[in-house]
Amino acid sequence: MRLPLRRSPLHRLRALGRPPERALMNLRELVSALNEFASPALAESWDNVGLLVEPSPPHTVNTLFLTNDLTEEVMEEAVQKKADLILSYHPPIFTPLKRVTWKTWKERLVVRALENRIGIYSPHTAYDAVPHGVNNWLSKGLGACTSVPLRPSTVPSSPAEGTHRVEFCADAEHLDAVLSKIKGIPEISCLTTLPARVEGEEQTRVSLTCSQKALLEVVALLSQNSLLYSKTEILLLQKPLLPHTGMGRLCTLSEPLSLSDTVQRVKAHLQLPHVRLAVGAGRTLESPVKKVALCAGSGGSVLKGTEADLYLTGEMSHHDVLDAVANGISVILCEHSNTERGFLSELRDALAIHLQNKINIIVSEKDRDPLQVA
């Protein structure tokens, strides 16, 4: 006798077209987890990253909504899909807002977010830098290759660590007075003293770490005494590099491709019918491509001066393209957000693992590049 199959609750939910219930996450807990996924400290200094809009606490998140650009159309989609937090790759608030009214579209985004208790978080260039970020995804369109950052990131430092180390020797006559004045200078840390013998005399070796600003005051103080200043050493503290982390990528293909084949691979990866191509001086569509310098978005400043067969980015200025072509470097331009948006699907899967499937994560269906070929 065959027993009838019993369907699980999960199966019934799927049959009804409803996703299974997931646990909620507190907004601050979620923001902390997002910051662990890609530290905001890796973002460029000019950028505006992290939590940009926060509903009054406590705020719980069941649905995280991913978009490349937060437009008004995308905001309405997020409202309809009952998003609790929008992760917008590009920060919708960049230049400071002096008021929040209904007058401009970016102000209206903030109003709509707060009205519907939706937070807004932006990672932007932090996602450009990390090894599992946007530029790594863009490089996958080239096929098998090795890559290194064009502008490597350094280990983020706390303000107390300083940028310079200053070392000098002082005799007993001057030591106390100098140390007293040094201790009054802000942004100095790691001040140590050790006995030393200099030219047969018992002295004290002083070592300190300071910021660039504090260095000027330390040097001004020591230069008042020619004996102290002549025995002063100043060392620039080099921050260690983070492996595989930084802006842009220089990719070395395992096997050379023709320029024509490279274009086709890029179009297939980005799912674009067209890209813009500038062929380098002395090159043709059949010229081999071995090294590709790439940068998602607007890559002119990152790519400039890099030796490669090809530059791949979203947009560059007219004159930067002319410079590259004159140097025999071909250029593929795909429009700014077309080099970024496809990463969102990969990001959704990576965040699901990172967040242990605690919340629903969806990708916008309305988000798109504003430019099209007419």
C-alpha positions as MATLAB code, in Angstrom:
seq = 'MRLPLRRSPLHRLRALGRPPERALMNLRELVSALNEFASPALAESWDNVGLLVEPSPPHTVNTLFLTNDLTEEVMEEAVQKKADLILSYHPPIFTPLKRVTWKTWKERLVVRALENRIGIYSPHTAYDAVPHGVNNWLSKGLGACTSVPLRPSTVPSSPAEGTHRVEFCADAEHLDAVLSKIKGIPEISCLTTLPARVEGEEQTRVSLTCSQKALLEVVALLSQNSLLYSKTEILLLQKPLLPHTGMGRLCTLSEPLSLSDTVQRVKAHLQLPHVRLAVGAGRTLESPVKKVALCAGSGGSVLKGTEADLYLTGEMSHHDVLDAVANGISVILCEHSNTERGFLSELRDALAIHLQNKINIIVSEKDRDPLQVA';
ca = [
       0.000    0.000    0.000;
       1.470    3.375   -1.007;
       1.089    6.228    1.402;
       0.233    9.646   -0.061;
       3.155   12.070   -0.240;
       3.048   14.815    2.355;
       4.186   18.206    1.214;
       6.352   20.256    3.506;
       5.284   23.718    4.733;
       8.085   25.189    2.611;
       6.650   23.475   -0.472;
       3.189   24.848    0.293;
       4.550   28.374    0.693;
       6.319   28.152   -2.636;
       3.197   26.781   -4.251;
       1.331   29.858   -3.029;
       4.026   32.064   -4.514;
       5.139   33.328   -1.106;
       8.771   33.215    0.052;
       9.503   31.333    3.271;
       9.549   33.444    6.419;
      12.988   34.524    7.573;
      14.285   35.960   10.793;
      14.493   39.736   11.155;
      17.706   41.663   11.698;
      18.064   44.836   13.702;
      19.207   47.677   11.420;
      22.341   48.393   13.412;
      23.233   44.699   13.475;
      22.771   44.567    9.704;
      24.829   47.718    9.097;
      27.622   46.249   11.215;
      27.532   43.072    9.102;
      27.575   45.113    5.865;
      30.570   47.062    7.137;
      32.337   43.765    7.828;
      31.605   42.608    4.281;
      33.351   45.700    2.885;
      34.834   48.189    5.326;
      33.831   51.813    4.636;
      37.440   52.683    5.515;
      38.418   51.286    2.088;
      36.320   53.889    0.268;
      37.943   56.919   -1.340;
      38.318   59.930    0.956;
      35.915   62.023   -1.176;
      33.169   59.415   -1.086;
      30.017   59.350    1.051;
      29.484   55.779    2.206;
      27.740   53.864    4.977;
      24.289   54.397    6.465;
      22.894   57.594    4.901;
      19.256   57.520    6.026;
      18.118   55.903    9.283;
      14.499   55.563   10.431;
      13.959   56.151   14.133;
      15.091   53.134   16.185;
      14.304   50.419   16.797;
      14.183   49.465   13.117;
      14.127   45.855   11.989;
      14.925   44.628    8.496;
      13.198   41.756    6.772;
      13.885   42.799    3.153;
      17.139   44.248    1.819;
      16.693   45.887   -1.590;
      19.723   46.188   -3.914;
      20.096   48.821   -6.629;
      22.902   50.495   -8.514;
      21.202   53.896   -8.661;
      18.386   55.045   -6.401;
      16.054   57.002   -8.654;
      12.468   57.971   -7.832;
      11.193   55.098   -9.964;
      13.412   52.667   -8.058;
      12.289   54.149   -4.737;
       8.642   53.487   -5.634;
       9.585   49.914   -6.495;
      11.275   49.544   -3.102;
       8.149   50.878   -1.364;
       5.905   48.484   -3.298;
       8.174   45.549   -2.413;
       8.119   46.548    1.263;
      11.867   47.067    1.541;
      13.213   47.922    4.991;
      16.717   48.888    3.837;
      17.920   49.980    0.403;
      21.527   49.238   -0.474;
      22.289   51.715   -3.264;
      25.754   51.227   -4.763;
      25.911   54.910   -5.709;
      25.197   57.233   -2.757;
      21.968   59.142   -3.450;
      23.168   61.793   -0.984;
      26.563   63.041   -2.114;
      26.671   66.814   -1.942;
      25.254   68.025    1.401;
      21.528   68.730    1.557;
      20.683   72.114    3.108;
      16.999   71.231    3.429;
      14.693   68.262    2.950;
      11.619   69.396    1.003;
       9.605   68.156   -1.962;
      11.458   70.481   -4.354;
      14.290   68.329   -5.742;
      14.335   64.615   -6.570;
      17.094   63.751   -4.115;
      15.267   65.502   -1.288;
      12.131   63.588   -2.254;
      14.066   60.310   -1.969;
      14.849   61.116    1.670;
      11.238   62.119    2.368;
       9.855   58.940    0.799;
      12.383   56.778    2.638;
      11.525   58.233    6.042;
       7.778   58.235    5.355;
       7.978   54.505    4.664;
      10.572   53.711    7.336;
      13.197   52.623    4.818;
      16.884   53.034    5.571;
      19.454   53.819    2.859;
      22.988   52.423    2.865;
      25.681   53.027    0.235;
      29.038   51.221   -0.132;
      30.238   52.726   -3.467;
      34.049   52.767   -3.709;
      34.414   50.377   -0.765;
      32.882   47.764   -3.093;
      35.310   48.858   -5.829;
      38.276   48.117   -3.579;
      37.482   44.756   -1.976;
      38.746   41.547   -3.633;
      35.168   40.225   -3.965;
      33.820   43.516   -5.326;
      32.764   45.252   -8.517;
      36.137   45.310  -10.296;
      36.715   41.629   -9.629;
      33.291   40.885  -11.136;
      34.077   43.065  -14.173;
      37.343   41.193  -14.771;
      35.448   37.881  -15.046;
      34.213   38.959  -18.460;
      37.752   38.649  -19.827;
      38.045   34.937  -19.121;
      40.939   33.303  -17.308;
      43.371   35.923  -16.037;
      45.386   37.075  -13.055;
      44.860   40.554  -11.671;
      46.389   43.072   -9.290;
      44.955   46.410   -8.088;
      46.064   49.481  -10.026;
      46.006   51.570   -6.831;
      46.493   49.207   -3.867;
      44.714   49.964   -0.599;
      46.642   50.251    2.649;
      45.601   48.922    6.029;
      43.236   51.516    7.539;
      44.922   53.242   10.466;
      43.491   54.871   13.536;
      44.291   58.563   14.078;
      46.603   57.676   16.976;
      48.943   55.639   14.792;
      50.359   58.683   13.018;
      52.212   59.097    9.756;
      55.790   59.752   10.936;
      58.240   58.547   13.552;
      60.651   61.078   15.051;
      63.762   60.013   16.965;
      66.383   62.198   18.629;
      68.882   62.134   21.487;
      68.928   64.598   24.381;
      71.193   65.063   27.383;
      69.902   65.371   30.941;
      70.087   69.168   30.807;
      67.490   69.480   28.030;
      65.476   66.256   28.344;
      62.767   67.246   30.835;
      62.024   70.577   29.194;
      61.762   69.059   25.712;
      59.564   66.177   26.859;
      57.245   68.561   28.686;
      56.712   70.629   25.539;
      56.317   67.576   23.311;
      53.624   66.135   25.568;
      51.641   69.323   25.025;
      51.464   68.795   21.244;
      48.254   67.067   20.064;
      48.301   63.955   17.819;
      51.457   62.438   19.304;
      51.565   58.799   20.391;
      53.994   56.000   21.258;
      56.347   58.340   23.133;
      59.217   56.264   24.537;
      62.614   56.987   26.089;
      65.657   54.704   26.272;
      69.163   55.246   27.646;
      71.757   55.730   24.901;
      75.457   56.454   24.628;
      76.337   59.037   21.994;
      79.963   59.940   21.318;
      80.917   58.663   24.753;
      78.233   60.632   26.596;
      75.226   59.241   28.461;
      72.072   60.545   26.798;
      68.417   59.561   26.327;
      66.992   58.464   23.001;
      63.436   59.734   22.486;
      61.092   58.114   19.959;
      57.569   59.253   19.099;
      54.909   58.761   16.459;
      52.953   61.750   15.200;
      50.615   63.019   12.510;
      51.700   65.247    9.612;
      50.287   68.261   11.453;
      52.074   67.415   14.719;
      55.337   66.817   12.842;
      55.542   70.498   11.936;
      55.276   71.472   15.610;
      57.825   68.847   16.707;
      60.339   69.997   14.091;
      59.777   73.650   15.039;
      60.423   72.782   18.688;
      63.584   70.731   18.059;
      65.017   73.272   15.610;
      65.266   75.777   18.496;
      68.193   73.708   19.757;
      70.814   72.998   17.117;
      72.275   70.069   19.086;
      68.902   68.347   19.326;
      67.958   69.069   15.723;
      71.256   67.741   14.350;
      70.575   64.386   16.048;
      66.972   64.113   14.809;
      65.786   61.395   12.425;
      62.376   61.546   10.739;
      60.909   58.403    9.212;
      57.811   58.204    7.029;
      55.658   55.330    8.254;
      54.550   53.243    5.307;
      51.207   51.552    5.910;
      51.166   47.884    4.880;
      49.248   47.050    1.729;
      46.094   44.952    1.834;
      46.444   41.958   -0.519;
      44.262   41.988   -3.648;
      42.549   45.185   -2.465;
      42.413   48.580   -4.145;
      41.048   50.632   -7.031;
      40.989   49.247  -10.568;
      42.637   46.055  -11.785;
      45.488   45.228  -14.153;
      44.553   41.890  -15.675;
      46.956   39.574  -17.483;
      45.077   37.123  -19.673;
      46.146   33.480  -19.594;
      45.983   33.439  -23.395;
      46.019   36.519  -25.636;
      42.760   37.438  -27.384;
      42.185   39.559  -30.442;
      40.719   42.980  -29.734;
      37.589   41.912  -31.607;
      37.132   38.800  -29.430;
      37.724   40.831  -26.279;
      34.969   43.242  -27.276;
      32.573   40.330  -27.790;
      33.427   38.861  -24.374;
      32.816   42.178  -22.654;
      29.460   42.618  -24.418;
      28.380   39.109  -23.459;
      29.414   39.556  -19.814;
      27.632   42.896  -19.484;
      24.698   41.754  -21.645;
      25.053   44.781  -23.917;
      24.282   44.913  -27.646;
      26.761   47.748  -28.166;
      29.863   49.293  -26.590;
      32.027   52.190  -27.720;
      35.494   51.291  -29.009;
      38.575   53.387  -29.734;
      41.348   51.424  -31.466;
      44.850   52.321  -30.329;
      47.308   53.869  -32.795;
      48.993   51.150  -34.852;
      46.434   48.536  -33.710;
      43.630   46.741  -35.522;
      40.649   44.623  -34.456;
      42.896   41.580  -34.856;
      45.699   42.929  -32.663;
      46.426   40.730  -29.635;
      45.281   41.784  -26.188;
      47.275   40.396  -23.257;
      47.067   43.094  -20.572;
      43.804   44.865  -19.720;
      43.555   47.749  -17.247;
      39.997   48.133  -16.019;
      37.993   50.220  -13.609;
      34.240   50.090  -13.131;
      32.344   53.362  -13.499;
      34.396   56.400  -14.421;
      37.952   55.094  -14.629;
      39.937   57.822  -16.350;
      41.903   58.969  -13.308;
      42.649   55.406  -12.169;
      43.678   54.082  -15.591;
      45.704   57.103  -16.714;
      49.362   56.283  -17.356;
      48.949   52.518  -16.975;
      50.764   50.418  -19.565;
      48.295   47.975  -21.113;
      46.909   46.817  -24.443;
      43.389   47.846  -23.519;
      41.493   50.095  -21.107;
      38.046   48.903  -20.036;
      35.721   51.233  -18.128;
      32.315   52.864  -18.166;
      33.307   56.369  -19.193;
      36.407   58.494  -19.810;
      36.872   62.063  -20.922;
      37.415   62.725  -24.615;
      40.993   63.870  -24.015;
      41.879   60.864  -21.844;
      40.707   58.620  -24.695;
      42.866   60.577  -27.153;
      45.894   60.166  -24.874;
      45.363   56.420  -24.587;
      44.896   55.945  -28.332;
      48.023   57.996  -29.089;
      49.975   55.614  -26.842;
      48.705   52.577  -28.730;
      46.142   51.598  -26.090;
      42.645   50.657  -27.233;
      39.662   51.754  -25.131;
      36.276   50.113  -24.499;
      33.599   52.339  -22.942;
      30.349   50.723  -21.805;
      28.564   53.672  -20.100;
      29.080   54.284  -16.413;
      26.618   52.044  -14.583;
      26.710   49.235  -17.175;
      30.099   48.251  -15.743;
      28.602   47.999  -12.236;
      24.964   46.900  -12.322;
      25.562   43.255  -13.225;
      27.474   42.835   -9.977;
      24.231   43.109   -8.000;
      23.186   39.516   -8.714;
      26.539   38.240   -7.510;
      26.306   40.558   -4.503;
      22.852   39.203   -3.618;
      24.230   35.657   -3.414;
      27.356   36.708   -1.496;
      25.349   38.705    1.050;
      22.897   35.828    1.524;
      25.843   33.694    2.663;
      27.435   36.487    4.700;
      24.155   37.242    6.486;
      23.397   33.528    6.953;
      20.100   33.821    5.031;
      18.554   35.778    7.900;
      16.730   38.243    5.630;
      15.223   38.439    2.147;
      17.517   40.057   -0.434;
      16.079   41.267   -3.745;
      17.515   43.148   -6.737;
      15.697   46.064   -8.353;
      13.990   45.397  -11.662;
      13.573   49.109  -12.465;
      17.234   50.136  -12.057;
      18.889   50.811  -15.422;
      21.487   53.031  -17.079;
      19.920   56.376  -18.092;
      21.629   56.339  -21.506;
      20.529   54.276  -24.460;
      21.489   54.042  -28.137;
      18.750   55.731  -30.171;
];
